[in-house]
């Protein structure tokens, strides 16, 4: 490999020049092995935040991060692989009904899930509310489950894009999380390393989203779609609303409970709509078209797949879900329309109730969270229950209530109907 100097490369990017493929490969390879120091990489991250990267540089950065670890390979599987990635939202339990639903139609979903940090939950935390469920699969077990069941959700090993793990931790403490080239390569390096042939990105927009601004979310989605395609993965994206929570249940076991309602043919309309929209797009990308996706939720086929998927990973699909010991219900203080039910406020409240973690070593309270009795846009009457806060530790209620203060509004005027899918993005 050619030799470069980290300082020269930092000065080059600081001076708004492009980094070559060889320079990027050298930088990431040597950062992973410890030759390039954290302070040098944090300076480079800041130069990238300020001066950006072009399409070729972003692809090179992503491929170098993938090459820092293992890339899973599903050659030999008799089904096409397709996955979904969400940038994270409040009450976003869509992966749970989505994976079995897509598997019903003969595609395989190799999902590497993560744990939640901050106000958005993690898929692994939700599955871990199911007694016995095991997130650790060997590559052979992962393959066998995709072949037999069609869906598997597995904790990402330390060896998936280790350069990203190191860089993400550094960005977190150096004010460089927001750099779009770095976000794009961070998210996509992990998804491409997962070995999927197709990918649908659910990019959330609104107060509860990582990207609160529509134009920024669109820019991120377009960049990720281009990058996926450049890397040979069929990729498309949807911009979806995260101004208010998805569904009526927020928190780990609560979200499993609501997913089971959806898999049983019921559940809130917004969760069903987004699940069906994402499943239809995932199947389209792998050439499975003209299928009635919604019917598989109604007739029990998706539920059968769910049960097979959970059992294959040691989970008991019939076990009772953990329940919080304490509750506190908030009542409507007026008659009218629920015009505001802010995703960020509710996400923070749920986190403070114990559904999320403060530091990555913390445990979550599986039964904690919030149950909504009405959603944004609903008509409510004075005195009716609006939402119930749930936790095992009642000393958490005060701080949760503070997070909701001013985040719920009831108005005499009916708001416009909520749109879930705001825009679709193709190359
Ligand atoms: N999620 C990631 O995995 N990486 C980022 O940079 C931002 C969100």
mmCIF file of C-alpha atoms and ligand atoms in Angstrom, residues 168 171 183 186-187 190 210, ligand 1:
data_model
loop_
_atom_site.group_PDB
_atom_site.id
_atom_site.type_symbol
_atom_site.label_atom_id
_atom_site.label_comp_id
_atom_site.label_asym_id
_atom_site.label_seq_id
_atom_site.Cartn_x
_atom_site.Cartn_y
_atom_site.Cartn_z
ATOM 1 C CA UNK A 168 -18.504 7.054 15.126
ATOM 2 C CA UNK A 171 -17.423 11.913 15.971
ATOM 3 C CA UNK A 183 -23.343 9.782 8.198
ATOM 4 C CA UNK A 186 -21.357 5.153 8.416
ATOM 5 C CA UNK A 187 -24.890 3.868 7.834
ATOM 6 C CA UNK A 190 -22.753 -1.457 7.929
ATOM 7 C CA UNK A 210 -32.121 12.298 13.613
HETATM 8 N N1 LIG B 1 -26.356 6.172 12.453
HETATM 9 C C1 LIG B 1 -25.165 5.632 12.122
HETATM 10 O O1 LIG B 1 -24.997 4.424 12.125
HETATM 11 N N2 LIG B 1 -24.165 6.447 11.801
HETATM 12 C C2 LIG B 1 -24.282 7.775 11.774
HETATM 13 O O2 LIG B 1 -23.333 8.456 11.440
HETATM 14 C C3 LIG B 1 -25.519 8.322 12.123
HETATM 15 C C4 LIG B 1 -26.551 7.497 12.450
#
